[in-house]
Amino acid sequence: MGAQEFRKAMSKFATGITVVTTEFDGSVQGMTVNAFMSVSLDPQLITISLDHRTNFYENADKIKRFGVSILREEQQEISMIFAKQIDKAFHDFTMLDQIPVINDALTTLACTVINTVEAGDHLLLIAKVDEIKLDEGKPILYYNSNYHKLENP
């Protein structure tokens, strides 16, 4: 099995879309991440997976805290901006527990990194969830390498 076949197989798993944000070098940095999951309820832990080719990976040693913004269906463009599919500046952040997150996201989390694990060509950041803000709405989904909307809530 080749990398493309594996990637295609993984694209058959529908996911929500998050934007992960943090501050380093004096500015807010962010990236679109769909490799996000809850790990534990007690303590409340999540993990994100960072590709070795990303700016986030290159600066992983500087990342002590980060935000996760679970995007709503109206926020596809935001996902595309942080995935570098659209070349456009983005500045609509709010603070959650002193961490920048996307304003008006479906759910936001402020997290503290507690462990990192090298996993092939990715780095897993395991983090404790410090604060959560919930909102109402529908998530945007990613399936088969395309954006989708939830038809039945």
JSON list of C-alpha atoms in Angstrom, two decimals:
[
{"chain": "A", "resi": 1, "resn": "MET", "atom": "CA", "xyz": [0.00, 0.00, 0.00]},
{"chain": "A", "resi": 2, "resn": "GLY", "atom": "CA", "xyz": [1.31, 3.43, -0.91]},
{"chain": "A", "resi": 3, "resn": "ALA", "atom": "CA", "xyz": [0.95, 6.77, 0.86]},
{"chain": "A", "resi": 4, "resn": "GLN", "atom": "CA", "xyz": [-1.73, 7.98, -1.58]},
{"chain": "A", "resi": 5, "resn": "GLU", "atom": "CA", "xyz": [-3.85, 4.86, -1.08]},
{"chain": "A", "resi": 6, "resn": "PHE", "atom": "CA", "xyz": [-3.56, 5.23, 2.70]},
{"chain": "A", "resi": 7, "resn": "ARG", "atom": "CA", "xyz": [-4.49, 8.93, 2.48]},
{"chain": "A", "resi": 8, "resn": "LYS", "atom": "CA", "xyz": [-7.52, 8.08, 0.33]},
{"chain": "A", "resi": 9, "resn": "ALA", "atom": "CA", "xyz": [-8.63, 5.40, 2.80]},
{"chain": "A", "resi": 10, "resn": "MET", "atom": "CA", "xyz": [-8.34, 7.85, 5.71]},
{"chain": "A", "resi": 11, "resn": "SER", "atom": "CA", "xyz": [-10.37, 10.44, 3.77]},
{"chain": "A", "resi": 12, "resn": "LYS", "atom": "CA", "xyz": [-13.36, 8.10, 4.10]},
{"chain": "A", "resi": 13, "resn": "PHE", "atom": "CA", "xyz": [-13.50, 8.88, 7.83]},
{"chain": "A", "resi": 14, "resn": "ALA", "atom": "CA", "xyz": [-15.66, 11.99, 8.31]},
{"chain": "A", "resi": 15, "resn": "THR", "atom": "CA", "xyz": [-14.25, 14.51, 10.77]},
{"chain": "A", "resi": 16, "resn": "GLY", "atom": "CA", "xyz": [-15.03, 17.90, 12.12]},
{"chain": "A", "resi": 17, "resn": "ILE", "atom": "CA", "xyz": [-12.60, 20.71, 11.41]},
{"chain": "A", "resi": 18, "resn": "THR", "atom": "CA", "xyz": [-10.63, 22.64, 13.98]},
{"chain": "A", "resi": 19, "resn": "VAL", "atom": "CA", "xyz": [-8.26, 25.56, 13.86]},
{"chain": "A", "resi": 20, "resn": "VAL", "atom": "CA", "xyz": [-5.47, 25.33, 16.40]},
{"chain": "A", "resi": 21, "resn": "THR", "atom": "CA", "xyz": [-4.04, 28.67, 17.55]},
{"chain": "A", "resi": 22, "resn": "THR", "atom": "CA", "xyz": [-1.25, 29.85, 19.79]},
{"chain": "A", "resi": 23, "resn": "GLU", "atom": "CA", "xyz": [1.02, 32.82, 20.27]},
{"chain": "A", "resi": 24, "resn": "PHE", "atom": "CA", "xyz": [4.74, 32.73, 19.59]},
{"chain": "A", "resi": 25, "resn": "ASP", "atom": "CA", "xyz": [7.26, 35.20, 18.27]},
{"chain": "A", "resi": 26, "resn": "GLY", "atom": "CA", "xyz": [4.86, 37.99, 19.24]},
{"chain": "A", "resi": 27, "resn": "SER", "atom": "CA", "xyz": [1.97, 37.02, 16.98]},
{"chain": "A", "resi": 28, "resn": "VAL", "atom": "CA", "xyz": [-0.98, 34.65, 16.76]},
{"chain": "A", "resi": 29, "resn": "GLN", "atom": "CA", "xyz": [-0.23, 31.55, 14.69]},
{"chain": "A", "resi": 30, "resn": "GLY", "atom": "CA", "xyz": [-2.83, 29.07, 13.54]},
{"chain": "A", "resi": 31, "resn": "MET", "atom": "CA", "xyz": [-3.39, 26.02, 11.39]},
{"chain": "A", "resi": 32, "resn": "THR", "atom": "CA", "xyz": [-6.33, 23.89, 10.29]},
{"chain": "A", "resi": 33, "resn": "VAL", "atom": "CA", "xyz": [-6.31, 20.49, 11.99]},
{"chain": "A", "resi": 34, "resn": "ASN", "atom": "CA", "xyz": [-8.76, 17.65, 11.44]},
{"chain": "A", "resi": 35, "resn": "ALA", "atom": "CA", "xyz": [-6.56, 15.13, 13.29]},
{"chain": "A", "resi": 36, "resn": "PHE", "atom": "CA", "xyz": [-8.02, 16.08, 16.68]},
{"chain": "A", "resi": 37, "resn": "MET", "atom": "CA", "xyz": [-9.63, 13.86, 19.28]},
{"chain": "A", "resi": 38, "resn": "SER", "atom": "CA", "xyz": [-10.56, 13.56, 22.92]},
{"chain": "A", "resi": 39, "resn": "VAL", "atom": "CA", "xyz": [-8.30, 11.19, 24.85]},
{"chain": "A", "resi": 40, "resn": "SER", "atom": "CA", "xyz": [-9.63, 11.13, 28.41]},
{"chain": "A", "resi": 41, "resn": "LEU", "atom": "CA", "xyz": [-12.55, 12.42, 30.46]},
{"chain": "A", "resi": 42, "resn": "ASP", "atom": "CA", "xyz": [-10.66, 12.29, 33.77]},
{"chain": "A", "resi": 43, "resn": "PRO", "atom": "CA", "xyz": [-8.45, 14.16, 33.43]},
{"chain": "A", "resi": 44, "resn": "GLN", "atom": "CA", "xyz": [-9.87, 15.99, 30.42]},
{"chain": "A", "resi": 45, "resn": "LEU", "atom": "CA", "xyz": [-7.28, 15.43, 27.69]},
{"chain": "A", "resi": 46, "resn": "ILE", "atom": "CA", "xyz": [-7.20, 15.95, 23.93]},
{"chain": "A", "resi": 47, "resn": "THR", "atom": "CA", "xyz": [-4.60, 15.36, 21.26]},
{"chain": "A", "resi": 48, "resn": "ILE", "atom": "CA", "xyz": [-3.76, 17.01, 17.95]},
{"chain": "A", "resi": 49, "resn": "SER", "atom": "CA", "xyz": [-1.46, 15.67, 15.26]},
{"chain": "A", "resi": 50, "resn": "LEU", "atom": "CA", "xyz": [1.07, 18.00, 13.61]},
{"chain": "A", "resi": 51, "resn": "ASP", "atom": "CA", "xyz": [2.71, 17.23, 10.27]},
{"chain": "A", "resi": 52, "resn": "HIS", "atom": "CA", "xyz": [6.50, 17.60, 10.42]},
{"chain": "A", "resi": 53, "resn": "ARG", "atom": "CA", "xyz": [6.33, 20.01, 7.45]},
{"chain": "A", "resi": 54, "resn": "THR", "atom": "CA", "xyz": [4.28, 22.63, 9.31]},
{"chain": "A", "resi": 55, "resn": "ASN", "atom": "CA", "xyz": [5.36, 25.81, 11.06]},
{"chain": "A", "resi": 56, "resn": "PHE", "atom": "CA", "xyz": [3.64, 24.50, 14.19]},
{"chain": "A", "resi": 57, "resn": "TYR", "atom": "CA", "xyz": [5.87, 21.42, 14.18]},
{"chain": "A", "resi": 58, "resn": "GLU", "atom": "CA", "xyz": [8.98, 23.56, 13.70]},
{"chain": "A", "resi": 59, "resn": "ASN", "atom": "CA", "xyz": [7.96, 25.58, 16.77]},
{"chain": "A", "resi": 60, "resn": "ALA", "atom": "CA", "xyz": [6.50, 22.74, 18.86]},
{"chain": "A", "resi": 61, "resn": "ASP", "atom": "CA", "xyz": [9.08, 23.25, 21.60]},
{"chain": "A", "resi": 62, "resn": "LYS", "atom": "CA", "xyz": [7.75, 26.82, 22.07]},
{"chain": "A", "resi": 63, "resn": "ILE", "atom": "CA", "xyz": [4.10, 25.76, 22.31]},
{"chain": "A", "resi": 64, "resn": "LYS", "atom": "CA", "xyz": [3.11, 25.40, 25.96]},
{"chain": "A", "resi": 65, "resn": "ARG", "atom": "CA", "xyz": [-0.55, 26.35, 25.54]},
{"chain": "A", "resi": 66, "resn": "PHE", "atom": "CA", "xyz": [-2.87, 26.46, 22.54]},
{"chain": "A", "resi": 67, "resn": "GLY", "atom": "CA", "xyz": [-6.49, 26.96, 21.59]},
{"chain": "A", "resi": 68, "resn": "VAL", "atom": "CA", "xyz": [-8.74, 24.65, 19.61]},
{"chain": "A", "resi": 69, "resn": "SER", "atom": "CA", "xyz": [-11.68, 26.16, 17.72]},
{"chain": "A", "resi": 70, "resn": "ILE", "atom": "CA", "xyz": [-14.22, 23.66, 16.42]},
{"chain": "A", "resi": 71, "resn": "LEU", "atom": "CA", "xyz": [-15.62, 25.36, 13.33]},
{"chain": "A", "resi": 72, "resn": "ARG", "atom": "CA", "xyz": [-19.27, 25.80, 12.48]},
{"chain": "A", "resi": 73, "resn": "GLU", "atom": "CA", "xyz": [-20.67, 25.22, 8.98]},
{"chain": "A", "resi": 74, "resn": "GLU", "atom": "CA", "xyz": [-20.46, 28.92, 8.08]},
{"chain": "A", "resi": 75, "resn": "GLN", "atom": "CA", "xyz": [-16.71, 28.98, 8.75]},
{"chain": "A", "resi": 76, "resn": "GLN", "atom": "CA", "xyz": [-15.37, 27.01, 5.77]},
{"chain": "A", "resi": 77, "resn": "GLU", "atom": "CA", "xyz": [-13.39, 30.03, 4.56]},
{"chain": "A", "resi": 78, "resn": "ILE", "atom": "CA", "xyz": [-11.63, 30.24, 7.93]},
{"chain": "A", "resi": 79, "resn": "SER", "atom": "CA", "xyz": [-10.59, 26.59, 7.59]},
{"chain": "A", "resi": 80, "resn": "MET", "atom": "CA", "xyz": [-9.26, 27.31, 4.10]},
{"chain": "A", "resi": 81, "resn": "ILE", "atom": "CA", "xyz": [-7.30, 30.37, 5.29]},
{"chain": "A", "resi": 82, "resn": "PHE", "atom": "CA", "xyz": [-5.55, 28.40, 8.03]},
{"chain": "A", "resi": 83, "resn": "ALA", "atom": "CA", "xyz": [-4.98, 25.45, 5.65]},
{"chain": "A", "resi": 84, "resn": "LYS", "atom": "CA", "xyz": [-3.25, 27.96, 3.33]},
{"chain": "A", "resi": 85, "resn": "GLN", "atom": "CA", "xyz": [-5.77, 27.24, 0.56]},
{"chain": "A", "resi": 86, "resn": "ILE", "atom": "CA", "xyz": [-6.73, 30.94, 0.56]},
{"chain": "A", "resi": 87, "resn": "ASP", "atom": "CA", "xyz": [-4.13, 33.69, 0.85]},
{"chain": "A", "resi": 88, "resn": "LYS", "atom": "CA", "xyz": [-5.94, 36.08, 3.16]},
{"chain": "A", "resi": 89, "resn": "ALA", "atom": "CA", "xyz": [-5.13, 37.64, 6.52]},
{"chain": "A", "resi": 90, "resn": "PHE", "atom": "CA", "xyz": [-7.30, 36.66, 9.48]},
{"chain": "A", "resi": 91, "resn": "HIS", "atom": "CA", "xyz": [-7.59, 38.67, 12.69]},
{"chain": "A", "resi": 92, "resn": "ASP", "atom": "CA", "xyz": [-11.00, 37.76, 14.19]},
{"chain": "A", "resi": 93, "resn": "PHE", "atom": "CA", "xyz": [-9.75, 36.20, 17.41]},
{"chain": "A", "resi": 94, "resn": "THR", "atom": "CA", "xyz": [-11.09, 36.33, 20.92]},
{"chain": "A", "resi": 95, "resn": "MET", "atom": "CA", "xyz": [-9.34, 35.22, 24.09]},
{"chain": "A", "resi": 96, "resn": "LEU", "atom": "CA", "xyz": [-10.24, 32.15, 26.14]},
{"chain": "A", "resi": 97, "resn": "ASP", "atom": "CA", "xyz": [-8.19, 31.76, 29.32]},
{"chain": "A", "resi": 98, "resn": "GLN", "atom": "CA", "xyz": [-5.53, 34.05, 27.78]},
{"chain": "A", "resi": 99, "resn": "ILE", "atom": "CA", "xyz": [-5.30, 31.92, 24.61]},
{"chain": "A", "resi": 100, "resn": "PRO", "atom": "CA", "xyz": [-6.39, 33.21, 21.17]},
{"chain": "A", "resi": 101, "resn": "VAL", "atom": "CA", "xyz": [-9.29, 31.28, 19.60]},
{"chain": "A", "resi": 102, "resn": "ILE", "atom": "CA", "xyz": [-11.52, 31.88, 16.58]},
{"chain": "A", "resi": 103, "resn": "ASN", "atom": "CA", "xyz": [-14.35, 34.28, 17.35]},
{"chain": "A", "resi": 104, "resn": "ASP", "atom": "CA", "xyz": [-17.83, 32.71, 17.02]},
{"chain": "A", "resi": 105, "resn": "ALA", "atom": "CA", "xyz": [-16.56, 29.12, 16.64]},
{"chain": "A", "resi": 106, "resn": "LEU", "atom": "CA", "xyz": [-18.94, 26.31, 17.57]},
{"chain": "A", "resi": 107, "resn": "THR", "atom": "CA", "xyz": [-16.79, 25.32, 20.55]},
{"chain": "A", "resi": 108, "resn": "THR", "atom": "CA", "xyz": [-13.45, 26.60, 21.80]},
{"chain": "A", "resi": 109, "resn": "LEU", "atom": "CA", "xyz": [-10.95, 25.02, 24.17]},
{"chain": "A", "resi": 110, "resn": "ALA", "atom": "CA", "xyz": [-7.91, 26.46, 25.94]},
{"chain": "A", "resi": 111, "resn": "CYS", "atom": "CA", "xyz": [-5.30, 23.75, 26.48]},
{"chain": "A", "resi": 112, "resn": "THR", "atom": "CA", "xyz": [-1.93, 23.16, 28.14]},
{"chain": "A", "resi": 113, "resn": "VAL", "atom": "CA", "xyz": [0.54, 20.72, 26.56]},
{"chain": "A", "resi": 114, "resn": "ILE", "atom": "CA", "xyz": [1.41, 17.88, 28.94]},
{"chain": "A", "resi": 115, "resn": "ASN", "atom": "CA", "xyz": [3.21, 15.50, 26.57]},
{"chain": "A", "resi": 116, "resn": "THR", "atom": "CA", "xyz": [4.48, 15.10, 23.03]},
{"chain": "A", "resi": 117, "resn": "VAL", "atom": "CA", "xyz": [4.88, 11.86, 21.09]},
{"chain": "A", "resi": 118, "resn": "GLU", "atom": "CA", "xyz": [6.75, 11.46, 17.80]},
{"chain": "A", "resi": 119, "resn": "ALA", "atom": "CA", "xyz": [4.59, 9.29, 15.55]},
{"chain": "A", "resi": 120, "resn": "GLY", "atom": "CA", "xyz": [6.04, 8.69, 12.09]},
{"chain": "A", "resi": 121, "resn": "ASP", "atom": "CA", "xyz": [5.95, 11.93, 10.09]},
{"chain": "A", "resi": 122, "resn": "HIS", "atom": "CA", "xyz": [3.74, 13.63, 12.71]},
{"chain": "A", "resi": 123, "resn": "LEU", "atom": "CA", "xyz": [4.03, 14.87, 16.27]},
{"chain": "A", "resi": 124, "resn": "LEU", "atom": "CA", "xyz": [1.18, 14.31, 18.71]},
{"chain": "A", "resi": 125, "resn": "LEU", "atom": "CA", "xyz": [0.56, 17.08, 21.23]},
{"chain": "A", "resi": 126, "resn": "ILE", "atom": "CA", "xyz": [-1.35, 15.73, 24.21]},
{"chain": "A", "resi": 127, "resn": "ALA", "atom": "CA", "xyz": [-2.95, 18.51, 26.21]},
{"chain": "A", "resi": 128, "resn": "LYS", "atom": "CA", "xyz": [-5.05, 19.12, 29.29]},
{"chain": "A", "resi": 129, "resn": "VAL", "atom": "CA", "xyz": [-8.21, 21.14, 28.63]},
{"chain": "A", "resi": 130, "resn": "ASP", "atom": "CA", "xyz": [-8.21, 24.16, 30.94]},
{"chain": "A", "resi": 131, "resn": "GLU", "atom": "CA", "xyz": [-11.32, 25.99, 29.74]},
{"chain": "A", "resi": 132, "resn": "ILE", "atom": "CA", "xyz": [-14.22, 25.35, 27.33]},
{"chain": "A", "resi": 133, "resn": "LYS", "atom": "CA", "xyz": [-16.74, 27.68, 25.69]},
{"chain": "A", "resi": 134, "resn": "LEU", "atom": "CA", "xyz": [-19.75, 26.00, 24.04]},
{"chain": "A", "resi": 135, "resn": "ASP", "atom": "CA", "xyz": [-22.08, 27.54, 21.48]},
{"chain": "A", "resi": 136, "resn": "GLU", "atom": "CA", "xyz": [-25.06, 26.32, 19.44]},
{"chain": "A", "resi": 137, "resn": "GLY", "atom": "CA", "xyz": [-24.99, 25.52, 15.74]},
{"chain": "A", "resi": 138, "resn": "LYS", "atom": "CA", "xyz": [-23.87, 22.89, 13.25]},
{"chain": "A", "resi": 139, "resn": "PRO", "atom": "CA", "xyz": [-20.28, 21.84, 12.57]},
{"chain": "A", "resi": 140, "resn": "ILE", "atom": "CA", "xyz": [-18.55, 21.87, 9.23]},
{"chain": "A", "resi": 141, "resn": "LEU", "atom": "CA", "xyz": [-17.39, 18.40, 8.22]},
{"chain": "A", "resi": 142, "resn": "TYR", "atom": "CA", "xyz": [-14.54, 17.05, 6.11]},
{"chain": "A", "resi": 143, "resn": "TYR", "atom": "CA", "xyz": [-15.08, 13.82, 4.18]},
{"chain": "A", "resi": 144, "resn": "ASN", "atom": "CA", "xyz": [-13.46, 12.36, 1.06]},
{"chain": "A", "resi": 145, "resn": "SER", "atom": "CA", "xyz": [-11.17, 15.43, 0.86]},
{"chain": "A", "resi": 146, "resn": "ASN", "atom": "CA", "xyz": [-14.14, 17.83, 0.61]},
{"chain": "A", "resi": 147, "resn": "TYR", "atom": "CA", "xyz": [-16.13, 20.08, 2.93]},
{"chain": "A", "resi": 148, "resn": "HIS", "atom": "CA", "xyz": [-19.66, 19.00, 3.85]},
{"chain": "A", "resi": 149, "resn": "LYS", "atom": "CA", "xyz": [-22.54, 20.24, 5.98]},
{"chain": "A", "resi": 150, "resn": "LEU", "atom": "CA", "xyz": [-24.49, 18.20, 8.49]},
{"chain": "A", "resi": 151, "resn": "GLU", "atom": "CA", "xyz": [-27.97, 17.62, 7.06]},
{"chain": "A", "resi": 152, "resn": "ASN", "atom": "CA", "xyz": [-29.63, 16.30, 10.23]},
{"chain": "A", "resi": 153, "resn": "PRO", "atom": "CA", "xyz": [-28.51, 17.83, 13.52]}
]
